[in-house]
Amino acid sequence: MTRKKIGVIVYSNPDYYPPTVSAILLLAKYYDVILVGRNFEQPTREYPLNVSIYRLGNYSSAEERSQLSSFGKIIEYLKFIRDAYSLLQHTDLIYAYEPYAFVASYLVKFRCRGKQAIIYQCHEIPERIEGLGKLVGWVQRLEKRWINQANLIILPEKTRAEIYQNMMEIQQLPMVVPNFPLKSLFPVLPELNSLIEKRWNQPVLFYRGTISDAISMREIFRSLQFLPEAWLKRVQIQFAGYLNALDAKAIDLELNNLNLTDQYIFWGALPYTEANLATITTTIGFCLYKPSSKNTGTMSTSSNKIFEYAGCYLPVIVSDTNNFRSFFAGEEWVHFANPDHPEAIAGAVSEILADFEQYKHKCMAARRAFEQRFNYENAFNPVIRQIDVLIQGK
């Protein structure tokens, strides 16, 4: 029996968002997948053989593309839509990620006379609708005009979905599919007792993801001065992820002022599997977003890193906000701290490290929560069921 075909369209590097990759890996179990993205940044993921990958356009870096003129960006986008149509016109369903991809998928469907269903998954929401002097302003307006033509709309967090529904005048509340990681990518660790003991004796405070002041970058460094003397010189801070030159300079200055240069390691932007291996060797994971925007204020199930930490048996410190507390209430492996107060962050670290048996218990509780509830295999099941209905109903 011939498999149905699903087109996945991403107007960025298709390897960038872990939830997108997780969805593709799960979809490939049931359907043939045509994955369409743009040709920038080196590929970092491997896909099953029945996933056909097309990286459109001439290769260039993200920085080079950002420097294109407005006219150049429009021409590039129109070419992308043209090429996406040629690749996706015979698919049974189109799965679009983010606004540029959704507008392109609608135009593909329109040109195909409406034969495909469309699922639209939006990860982040805009702070505002941009002006018509920018391509993004046109895309946002077309997104809002056509969004109710999507068969299913998905966002990663409940409050974010409600904000987006009002902003885009969506007829029904979007489905919420949290950004949990794939359980299959986080195997059970051998020799766990010795690993956890080493973590506790040689603590490493860890953050993975985009690094900036929005994630309490400076406050994490400053928190060390409030730790008990017994821990102060034993603790190391490690960051892994995307860091621009301006924030890198700010970190260097902070480290020099606090005399912490020898206690900091920056791993750079690691491929996903390498980031997981780095995470396993650390002690506590941070997710300290300052709620200064619509997105950073709605991170409880939007931030995949929290659940990646859990998959690696790590207790987590998250922002002490209603958004985090309402979701993680009762989770003994999750601690809360004011992201603007280094002393509060140090208090959460001290509480986690206060007792070895208690620390070990939190590590195991984190992994248990991940295996039983916070994994993408569970979260994505309703989408698979909806896809089956949409395709069979054609």
mmCIF file of C-alpha atoms in Angstrom, residues 9-357:
data_model
loop_
_atom_site.group_PDB
_atom_site.id
_atom_site.type_symbol
_atom_site.label_atom_id
_atom_site.label_comp_id
_atom_site.label_asym_id
_atom_site.label_seq_id
_atom_site.Cartn_x
_atom_site.Cartn_y
_atom_site.Cartn_z
ATOM 1 C CA ILE A 9 7.616 23.536 5.308
ATOM 2 C CA VAL A 10 9.933 25.697 7.432
ATOM 3 C CA TYR A 11 11.198 29.121 6.354
ATOM 4 C CA SER A 12 14.451 28.697 8.257
ATOM 5 C CA ASN A 13 16.946 25.940 8.891
ATOM 6 C CA PRO A 14 14.696 22.890 9.384
ATOM 7 C CA ASP A 15 17.142 21.449 11.940
ATOM 8 C CA TYR A 16 16.927 24.434 14.289
ATOM 9 C CA TYR A 17 13.868 23.749 16.471
ATOM 10 C CA PRO A 18 13.989 20.439 18.377
ATOM 11 C CA PRO A 19 10.155 20.125 18.486
ATOM 12 C CA THR A 20 10.016 20.452 14.693
ATOM 13 C CA VAL A 21 12.579 17.691 14.267
ATOM 14 C CA SER A 22 10.735 15.539 16.811
ATOM 15 C CA ALA A 23 7.496 15.957 14.866
ATOM 16 C CA ILE A 24 9.190 14.986 11.589
ATOM 17 C CA LEU A 25 10.688 11.849 13.154
ATOM 18 C CA LEU A 26 7.271 10.799 14.466
ATOM 19 C CA LEU A 27 5.450 11.639 11.213
ATOM 20 C CA ALA A 28 7.966 9.557 9.259
ATOM 21 C CA LYS A 29 6.769 6.435 11.100
ATOM 22 C CA TYR A 30 3.396 6.687 9.351
ATOM 23 C CA TYR A 31 3.886 8.829 6.241
ATOM 24 C CA ASP A 32 6.447 9.755 3.616
ATOM 25 C CA VAL A 33 7.663 13.256 4.382
ATOM 26 C CA ILE A 34 8.884 15.992 2.054
ATOM 27 C CA LEU A 35 10.800 18.498 4.172
ATOM 28 C CA VAL A 36 11.294 21.968 2.662
ATOM 29 C CA GLY A 37 13.472 24.611 4.310
ATOM 30 C CA ARG A 38 16.041 27.262 3.418
ATOM 31 C CA ASN A 39 19.660 26.573 2.630
ATOM 32 C CA PHE A 40 21.536 28.248 5.444
ATOM 33 C CA GLU A 41 23.521 26.937 8.392
ATOM 34 C CA GLN A 42 25.066 23.498 8.080
ATOM 35 C CA PRO A 43 22.777 20.459 8.525
ATOM 36 C CA THR A 44 23.012 19.025 12.035
ATOM 37 C CA ARG A 45 20.297 16.348 12.037
ATOM 38 C CA GLU A 46 19.831 12.935 10.493
ATOM 39 C CA TYR A 47 16.391 11.918 9.215
ATOM 40 C CA PRO A 48 14.835 8.569 8.199
ATOM 41 C CA LEU A 49 15.219 7.447 4.591
ATOM 42 C CA ASN A 50 11.584 8.269 3.784
ATOM 43 C CA VAL A 51 12.154 11.956 4.605
ATOM 44 C CA SER A 52 13.147 13.827 1.438
ATOM 45 C CA ILE A 53 14.977 17.024 2.365
ATOM 46 C CA TYR A 54 15.126 20.128 0.166
ATOM 47 C CA ARG A 55 17.144 23.131 1.347
ATOM 48 C CA LEU A 56 16.122 25.846 -1.093
ATOM 49 C CA GLY A 57 18.257 28.680 -2.430
ATOM 50 C CA ASN A 58 21.982 29.281 -2.584
ATOM 51 C CA TYR A 59 23.830 28.547 0.634
ATOM 52 C CA SER A 60 24.609 31.490 2.898
ATOM 53 C CA SER A 61 24.832 32.111 6.621
ATOM 54 C CA ALA A 62 21.942 33.494 8.679
ATOM 55 C CA GLU A 63 23.940 36.691 9.162
ATOM 56 C CA GLU A 64 24.421 37.113 5.410
ATOM 57 C CA ARG A 65 20.719 36.624 4.777
ATOM 58 C CA SER A 66 19.791 39.175 7.439
ATOM 59 C CA GLN A 67 21.818 41.764 5.527
ATOM 60 C CA LEU A 68 19.757 41.396 2.344
ATOM 61 C CA SER A 69 17.866 44.489 1.208
ATOM 62 C CA SER A 70 14.079 44.551 1.596
ATOM 63 C CA PHE A 71 13.737 43.930 -2.130
ATOM 64 C CA GLY A 72 16.205 41.044 -1.929
ATOM 65 C CA LYS A 73 14.211 39.463 0.906
ATOM 66 C CA ILE A 74 10.982 39.719 -1.093
ATOM 67 C CA ILE A 75 12.569 38.123 -4.172
ATOM 68 C CA GLU A 76 14.042 35.323 -2.043
ATOM 69 C CA TYR A 77 10.662 34.651 -0.419
ATOM 70 C CA LEU A 78 8.794 34.579 -3.751
ATOM 71 C CA LYS A 79 11.335 32.109 -5.142
ATOM 72 C CA PHE A 80 10.909 29.990 -2.033
ATOM 73 C CA ILE A 81 7.115 29.885 -2.551
ATOM 74 C CA ARG A 82 7.559 28.971 -6.219
ATOM 75 C CA ASP A 83 9.944 26.113 -5.430
ATOM 76 C CA ALA A 84 7.848 24.935 -2.488
ATOM 77 C CA TYR A 85 4.847 24.602 -4.803
ATOM 78 C CA SER A 86 6.759 22.404 -7.224
ATOM 79 C CA LEU A 87 7.767 20.110 -4.347
ATOM 80 C CA LEU A 88 4.524 20.032 -2.341
ATOM 81 C CA GLN A 89 1.789 20.102 -4.989
ATOM 82 C CA HIS A 90 1.226 16.337 -4.804
ATOM 83 C CA THR A 91 1.236 15.994 -1.022
ATOM 84 C CA ASP A 92 -1.876 15.043 0.965
ATOM 85 C CA LEU A 93 -1.277 17.484 3.805
ATOM 86 C CA ILE A 94 1.046 20.421 4.480
ATOM 87 C CA TYR A 95 2.493 21.001 7.954
ATOM 88 C CA ALA A 96 3.734 24.596 8.215
ATOM 89 C CA TYR A 97 5.976 26.026 10.929
ATOM 90 C CA GLU A 98 5.860 29.759 11.663
ATOM 91 C CA PRO A 99 4.223 32.619 9.658
ATOM 92 C CA TYR A 100 6.401 32.658 6.524
ATOM 93 C CA ALA A 101 5.843 28.944 6.058
ATOM 94 C CA PHE A 102 2.104 29.228 6.700
ATOM 95 C CA VAL A 103 1.594 31.967 4.104
ATOM 96 C CA ALA A 104 3.621 29.924 1.614
ATOM 97 C CA SER A 105 1.577 26.790 2.392
ATOM 98 C CA TYR A 106 -1.705 28.656 1.884
ATOM 99 C CA LEU A 107 -0.540 29.893 -1.515
ATOM 100 C CA VAL A 108 0.532 26.359 -2.454
ATOM 101 C CA LYS A 109 -2.896 25.069 -1.439
ATOM 102 C CA PHE A 110 -4.637 27.883 -3.345
ATOM 103 C CA ARG A 111 -2.689 27.093 -6.494
ATOM 104 C CA CYS A 112 -3.525 23.411 -6.037
ATOM 105 C CA ARG A 113 -7.219 24.402 -5.800
ATOM 106 C CA GLY A 114 -7.490 23.555 -2.134
ATOM 107 C CA LYS A 115 -6.773 19.840 -2.246
ATOM 108 C CA GLN A 116 -4.414 19.736 0.779
ATOM 109 C CA ALA A 117 -5.235 20.132 4.433
ATOM 110 C CA ILE A 118 -2.995 22.545 6.354
ATOM 111 C CA ILE A 119 -1.700 22.229 9.902
ATOM 112 C CA TYR A 120 -0.101 25.393 11.196
ATOM 113 C CA GLN A 121 2.233 25.279 14.198
ATOM 114 C CA CYS A 122 3.419 28.612 15.554
ATOM 115 C CA HIS A 123 6.196 28.515 18.132
ATOM 116 C CA GLU A 124 6.588 32.199 19.045
ATOM 117 C CA ILE A 125 4.059 35.016 18.827
ATOM 118 C CA PRO A 126 4.792 38.570 17.652
ATOM 119 C CA GLU A 127 4.907 41.474 20.064
ATOM 120 C CA ARG A 128 3.105 43.588 17.453
ATOM 121 C CA ILE A 129 2.102 43.691 13.797
ATOM 122 C CA GLU A 130 4.967 45.310 11.882
ATOM 123 C CA GLY A 131 4.555 48.078 9.306
ATOM 124 C CA LEU A 132 4.195 47.507 5.582
ATOM 125 C CA GLY A 133 7.727 48.753 4.954
ATOM 126 C CA LYS A 134 8.987 45.299 5.948
ATOM 127 C CA LEU A 135 8.293 41.897 4.418
ATOM 128 C CA VAL A 136 7.358 40.581 7.859
ATOM 129 C CA GLY A 137 4.547 43.157 8.063
ATOM 130 C CA TRP A 138 2.991 41.831 4.854
ATOM 131 C CA VAL A 139 3.433 38.228 6.013
ATOM 132 C CA GLN A 140 1.765 38.975 9.352
ATOM 133 C CA ARG A 141 -1.245 40.561 7.662
ATOM 134 C CA LEU A 142 -1.649 37.667 5.251
ATOM 135 C CA GLU A 143 -1.250 35.236 8.138
ATOM 136 C CA LYS A 144 -4.079 36.964 10.015
ATOM 137 C CA ARG A 145 -6.295 37.092 6.908
ATOM 138 C CA TRP A 146 -5.881 33.404 6.047
ATOM 139 C CA ILE A 147 -5.271 31.757 9.413
ATOM 140 C CA ASN A 148 -8.810 30.485 9.873
ATOM 141 C CA GLN A 149 -8.362 28.484 6.673
ATOM 142 C CA ALA A 150 -5.918 26.213 8.507
ATOM 143 C CA ASN A 151 -7.446 22.884 9.517
ATOM 144 C CA LEU A 152 -5.529 22.831 12.786
ATOM 145 C CA ILE A 153 -3.551 25.540 14.603
ATOM 146 C CA ILE A 154 -1.001 24.576 17.275
ATOM 147 C CA LEU A 155 0.914 26.546 19.895
ATOM 148 C CA PRO A 156 3.195 25.228 22.647
ATOM 149 C CA GLU A 157 1.662 26.882 25.722
ATOM 150 C CA LYS A 158 -1.886 27.611 26.924
ATOM 151 C CA THR A 159 -1.590 31.322 27.782
ATOM 152 C CA ARG A 160 0.403 31.931 24.618
ATOM 153 C CA ALA A 161 -2.361 30.237 22.622
ATOM 154 C CA GLU A 162 -4.971 32.512 24.213
ATOM 155 C CA ILE A 163 -2.955 35.659 23.442
ATOM 156 C CA TYR A 164 -2.415 34.508 19.873
ATOM 157 C CA GLN A 165 -6.094 33.669 19.406
ATOM 158 C CA ASN A 166 -7.083 37.219 20.342
ATOM 159 C CA MET A 167 -4.303 38.824 18.315
ATOM 160 C CA MET A 168 -5.082 36.905 15.126
ATOM 161 C CA GLU A 169 -8.866 36.691 15.651
ATOM 162 C CA ILE A 170 -8.862 32.903 15.469
ATOM 163 C CA GLN A 171 -12.285 31.317 15.669
ATOM 164 C CA GLN A 172 -11.279 28.488 18.031
ATOM 165 C CA LEU A 173 -8.590 28.216 20.694
ATOM 166 C CA PRO A 174 -5.519 26.603 19.104
ATOM 167 C CA MET A 175 -4.458 23.143 20.211
ATOM 168 C CA VAL A 176 -1.666 23.186 22.787
ATOM 169 C CA VAL A 177 1.217 20.794 22.085
ATOM 170 C CA PRO A 178 4.023 21.404 24.607
ATOM 171 C CA ASN A 179 7.622 21.489 23.414
ATOM 172 C CA PHE A 180 8.616 18.293 25.161
ATOM 173 C CA PRO A 181 11.617 16.333 23.801
ATOM 174 C CA LEU A 182 11.477 12.879 22.249
ATOM 175 C CA LYS A 183 11.896 10.166 24.861
ATOM 176 C CA SER A 184 13.756 8.043 22.319
ATOM 177 C CA LEU A 185 16.593 10.619 22.187
ATOM 178 C CA PHE A 186 17.269 10.376 25.931
ATOM 179 C CA PRO A 187 18.277 6.818 26.825
ATOM 180 C CA VAL A 188 18.399 5.497 30.365
ATOM 181 C CA LEU A 189 21.853 6.172 31.786
ATOM 182 C CA PRO A 190 24.108 3.354 33.071
ATOM 183 C CA GLU A 191 26.051 3.643 36.355
ATOM 184 C CA LEU A 192 23.611 6.293 37.493
ATOM 185 C CA ASN A 193 24.537 6.295 41.179
ATOM 186 C CA SER A 194 28.186 7.163 40.574
ATOM 187 C CA LEU A 195 27.220 9.848 38.029
ATOM 188 C CA ILE A 196 24.786 11.536 40.420
ATOM 189 C CA GLU A 197 27.325 11.409 43.242
ATOM 190 C CA LYS A 198 29.955 13.048 41.030
ATOM 191 C CA ARG A 199 27.473 15.756 40.039
ATOM 192 C CA TRP A 200 26.749 16.553 43.665
ATOM 193 C CA ASN A 201 30.396 16.629 44.717
ATOM 194 C CA GLN A 202 31.488 18.767 41.741
ATOM 195 C CA PRO A 203 28.454 20.975 41.005
ATOM 196 C CA VAL A 204 27.968 22.423 37.528
ATOM 197 C CA LEU A 205 25.212 24.992 37.000
ATOM 198 C CA PHE A 206 24.095 24.709 33.385
ATOM 199 C CA TYR A 207 22.134 26.656 30.804
ATOM 200 C CA ARG A 208 21.475 25.555 27.208
ATOM 201 C CA GLY A 209 19.857 27.702 24.535
ATOM 202 C CA THR A 210 20.097 31.278 23.304
ATOM 203 C CA ILE A 211 22.217 33.264 25.775
ATOM 204 C CA SER A 212 21.341 36.875 26.622
ATOM 205 C CA ASP A 213 20.263 39.099 29.501
ATOM 206 C CA ALA A 214 16.717 37.805 28.973
ATOM 207 C CA ILE A 215 17.760 34.533 30.658
ATOM 208 C CA SER A 216 19.356 36.065 33.785
ATOM 209 C CA MET A 217 22.831 35.665 32.326
ATOM 210 C CA ARG A 218 24.472 38.139 34.714
ATOM 211 C CA GLU A 219 22.362 37.164 37.707
ATOM 212 C CA ILE A 220 23.505 33.537 37.428
ATOM 213 C CA PHE A 221 27.127 34.636 37.736
ATOM 214 C CA ARG A 222 26.355 37.014 40.605
ATOM 215 C CA SER A 223 24.474 34.308 42.487
ATOM 216 C CA LEU A 224 27.711 32.476 43.303
ATOM 217 C CA GLN A 225 28.731 35.108 45.865
ATOM 218 C CA PHE A 226 25.634 34.232 47.904
ATOM 219 C CA LEU A 227 26.379 30.484 48.071
ATOM 220 C CA PRO A 228 27.624 28.942 51.328
ATOM 221 C CA GLU A 229 31.407 29.044 51.642
ATOM 222 C CA ALA A 230 31.586 25.257 51.333
ATOM 223 C CA TRP A 231 30.189 25.440 47.780
ATOM 224 C CA LEU A 232 31.546 28.747 46.530
ATOM 225 C CA LYS A 233 34.825 27.574 44.956
ATOM 226 C CA ARG A 234 33.498 24.135 43.998
ATOM 227 C CA VAL A 235 30.716 25.362 41.726
ATOM 228 C CA GLN A 236 31.233 25.820 37.987
ATOM 229 C CA ILE A 237 28.934 27.544 35.488
ATOM 230 C CA GLN A 238 28.585 26.235 31.940
ATOM 231 C CA PHE A 239 26.628 27.711 29.033
ATOM 232 C CA ALA A 240 25.943 26.022 25.694
ATOM 233 C CA GLY A 241 24.108 27.745 22.864
ATOM 234 C CA TYR A 242 23.908 30.817 20.671
ATOM 235 C CA LEU A 243 25.771 33.870 21.981
ATOM 236 C CA ASN A 244 26.270 37.116 20.071
ATOM 237 C CA ALA A 245 29.428 39.205 20.336
ATOM 238 C CA LEU A 246 27.842 41.918 22.488
ATOM 239 C CA ASP A 247 26.582 39.475 25.121
ATOM 240 C CA ALA A 248 29.900 37.601 25.036
ATOM 241 C CA LYS A 249 31.679 40.847 25.974
ATOM 242 C CA ALA A 250 29.179 41.428 28.781
ATOM 243 C CA ILE A 251 29.909 37.962 30.148
ATOM 244 C CA ASP A 252 33.673 38.501 30.032
ATOM 245 C CA LEU A 253 33.316 41.781 31.887
ATOM 246 C CA GLU A 254 31.079 40.197 34.533
ATOM 247 C CA LEU A 255 33.457 37.281 35.021
ATOM 248 C CA ASN A 256 36.444 39.597 35.445
ATOM 249 C CA ASN A 257 34.613 41.810 37.925
ATOM 250 C CA LEU A 258 33.547 38.803 40.002
ATOM 251 C CA ASN A 259 36.843 36.928 39.622
ATOM 252 C CA LEU A 260 35.021 33.907 38.188
ATOM 253 C CA THR A 261 36.867 33.365 34.909
ATOM 254 C CA ASP A 262 38.232 29.999 36.028
ATOM 255 C CA GLN A 263 34.766 28.791 37.023
ATOM 256 C CA TYR A 264 33.071 29.330 33.640
ATOM 257 C CA ILE A 265 32.995 27.227 30.465
ATOM 258 C CA PHE A 266 31.219 28.181 27.238
ATOM 259 C CA TRP A 267 30.620 25.247 24.894
ATOM 260 C CA GLY A 268 29.284 27.230 21.948
ATOM 261 C CA ALA A 269 26.290 26.139 19.875
ATOM 262 C CA LEU A 270 26.405 22.341 20.046
ATOM 263 C CA PRO A 271 24.568 19.870 17.806
ATOM 264 C CA TYR A 272 21.584 18.413 19.654
ATOM 265 C CA THR A 273 23.111 15.070 20.602
ATOM 266 C CA GLU A 274 26.287 16.767 21.825
ATOM 267 C CA ALA A 275 24.236 19.240 23.865
ATOM 268 C CA ASN A 276 22.515 16.284 25.523
ATOM 269 C CA LEU A 277 25.866 14.668 26.354
ATOM 270 C CA ALA A 278 27.051 17.958 27.877
ATOM 271 C CA THR A 279 23.829 18.244 29.898
ATOM 272 C CA ILE A 280 24.209 14.763 31.389
ATOM 273 C CA THR A 281 27.462 15.717 33.126
ATOM 274 C CA THR A 282 26.008 18.819 34.834
ATOM 275 C CA THR A 283 24.193 19.205 38.160
ATOM 276 C CA ILE A 284 21.365 21.770 37.900
ATOM 277 C CA GLY A 285 19.639 23.204 34.834
ATOM 278 C CA PHE A 286 18.524 26.835 34.528
ATOM 279 C CA CYS A 287 15.468 28.246 32.779
ATOM 280 C CA LEU A 288 15.333 31.772 34.203
ATOM 281 C CA TYR A 289 13.463 33.828 31.634
ATOM 282 C CA LYS A 290 12.588 37.381 32.601
ATOM 283 C CA PRO A 291 8.881 37.905 31.756
ATOM 284 C CA SER A 292 9.504 41.054 29.715
ATOM 285 C CA SER A 293 7.644 39.985 26.555
ATOM 286 C CA LYS A 294 4.681 37.897 25.441
ATOM 287 C CA ASN A 295 6.975 34.978 24.709
ATOM 288 C CA THR A 296 9.301 35.076 27.735
ATOM 289 C CA GLY A 297 6.243 35.446 29.970
ATOM 290 C CA THR A 298 4.685 32.233 28.622
ATOM 291 C CA MET A 299 7.559 29.746 28.746
ATOM 292 C CA SER A 300 6.283 26.973 31.042
ATOM 293 C CA THR A 301 5.686 24.440 28.260
ATOM 294 C CA SER A 302 7.276 26.452 25.436
ATOM 295 C CA SER A 303 10.840 25.978 26.685
ATOM 296 C CA ASN A 304 12.012 22.544 25.597
ATOM 297 C CA LYS A 305 15.197 22.903 27.661
ATOM 298 C CA ILE A 306 13.321 22.319 30.943
ATOM 299 C CA PHE A 307 12.250 18.880 29.782
ATOM 300 C CA GLU A 308 15.618 18.139 28.177
ATOM 301 C CA TYR A 309 17.134 18.702 31.621
ATOM 302 C CA ALA A 310 14.552 16.293 33.052
ATOM 303 C CA GLY A 311 15.435 13.698 30.412
ATOM 304 C CA CYS A 312 19.039 13.982 31.610
ATOM 305 C CA TYR A 313 18.050 13.474 35.277
ATOM 306 C CA LEU A 314 18.573 17.139 36.257
ATOM 307 C CA PRO A 315 16.682 19.217 38.803
ATOM 308 C CA VAL A 316 15.726 22.601 37.344
ATOM 309 C CA ILE A 317 15.506 26.197 38.557
ATOM 310 C CA VAL A 318 12.822 28.205 36.731
ATOM 311 C CA SER A 319 11.497 31.755 37.038
ATOM 312 C CA ASP A 320 9.239 32.428 40.005
ATOM 313 C CA THR A 321 6.241 33.590 37.967
ATOM 314 C CA ASN A 322 2.588 32.542 37.848
ATOM 315 C CA ASN A 323 3.142 30.966 34.442
ATOM 316 C CA PHE A 324 5.785 28.557 35.749
ATOM 317 C CA ARG A 325 4.179 27.981 39.160
ATOM 318 C CA SER A 326 0.761 27.106 37.730
ATOM 319 C CA PHE A 327 2.226 24.375 35.532
ATOM 320 C CA PHE A 328 4.965 22.981 37.780
ATOM 321 C CA ALA A 329 3.109 23.065 41.099
ATOM 322 C CA GLY A 330 3.906 19.869 42.987
ATOM 323 C CA GLU A 331 6.922 18.939 40.834
ATOM 324 C CA GLU A 332 9.601 18.236 43.454
ATOM 325 C CA TRP A 333 12.432 18.437 40.889
ATOM 326 C CA VAL A 334 11.494 22.031 39.925
ATOM 327 C CA HIS A 335 12.609 24.981 42.079
ATOM 328 C CA PHE A 336 11.611 28.617 41.651
ATOM 329 C CA ALA A 337 13.703 31.791 41.873
ATOM 330 C CA ASN A 338 13.207 35.447 41.032
ATOM 331 C CA PRO A 339 15.205 35.843 37.769
ATOM 332 C CA ASP A 340 16.229 39.390 38.752
ATOM 333 C CA HIS A 341 17.638 38.468 42.176
ATOM 334 C CA PRO A 342 20.995 36.642 42.368
ATOM 335 C CA GLU A 343 20.411 35.907 46.063
ATOM 336 C CA ALA A 344 17.158 34.086 45.261
ATOM 337 C CA ILE A 345 18.930 32.029 42.589
ATOM 338 C CA ALA A 346 21.647 31.111 45.094
ATOM 339 C CA GLY A 347 18.960 30.103 47.580
ATOM 340 C CA ALA A 348 17.434 27.667 45.093
ATOM 341 C CA VAL A 349 20.865 26.213 44.264
ATOM 342 C CA SER A 350 21.668 25.778 47.974
ATOM 343 C CA GLU A 351 18.344 24.067 48.601
ATOM 344 C CA ILE A 352 18.926 21.555 45.804
ATOM 345 C CA LEU A 353 22.475 20.799 46.944
ATOM 346 C CA ALA A 354 21.725 20.723 50.702
ATOM 347 C CA ASP A 355 21.640 16.938 50.981
ATOM 348 C CA PHE A 356 22.950 14.203 48.676
ATOM 349 C CA GLU A 357 20.044 11.782 49.129
#
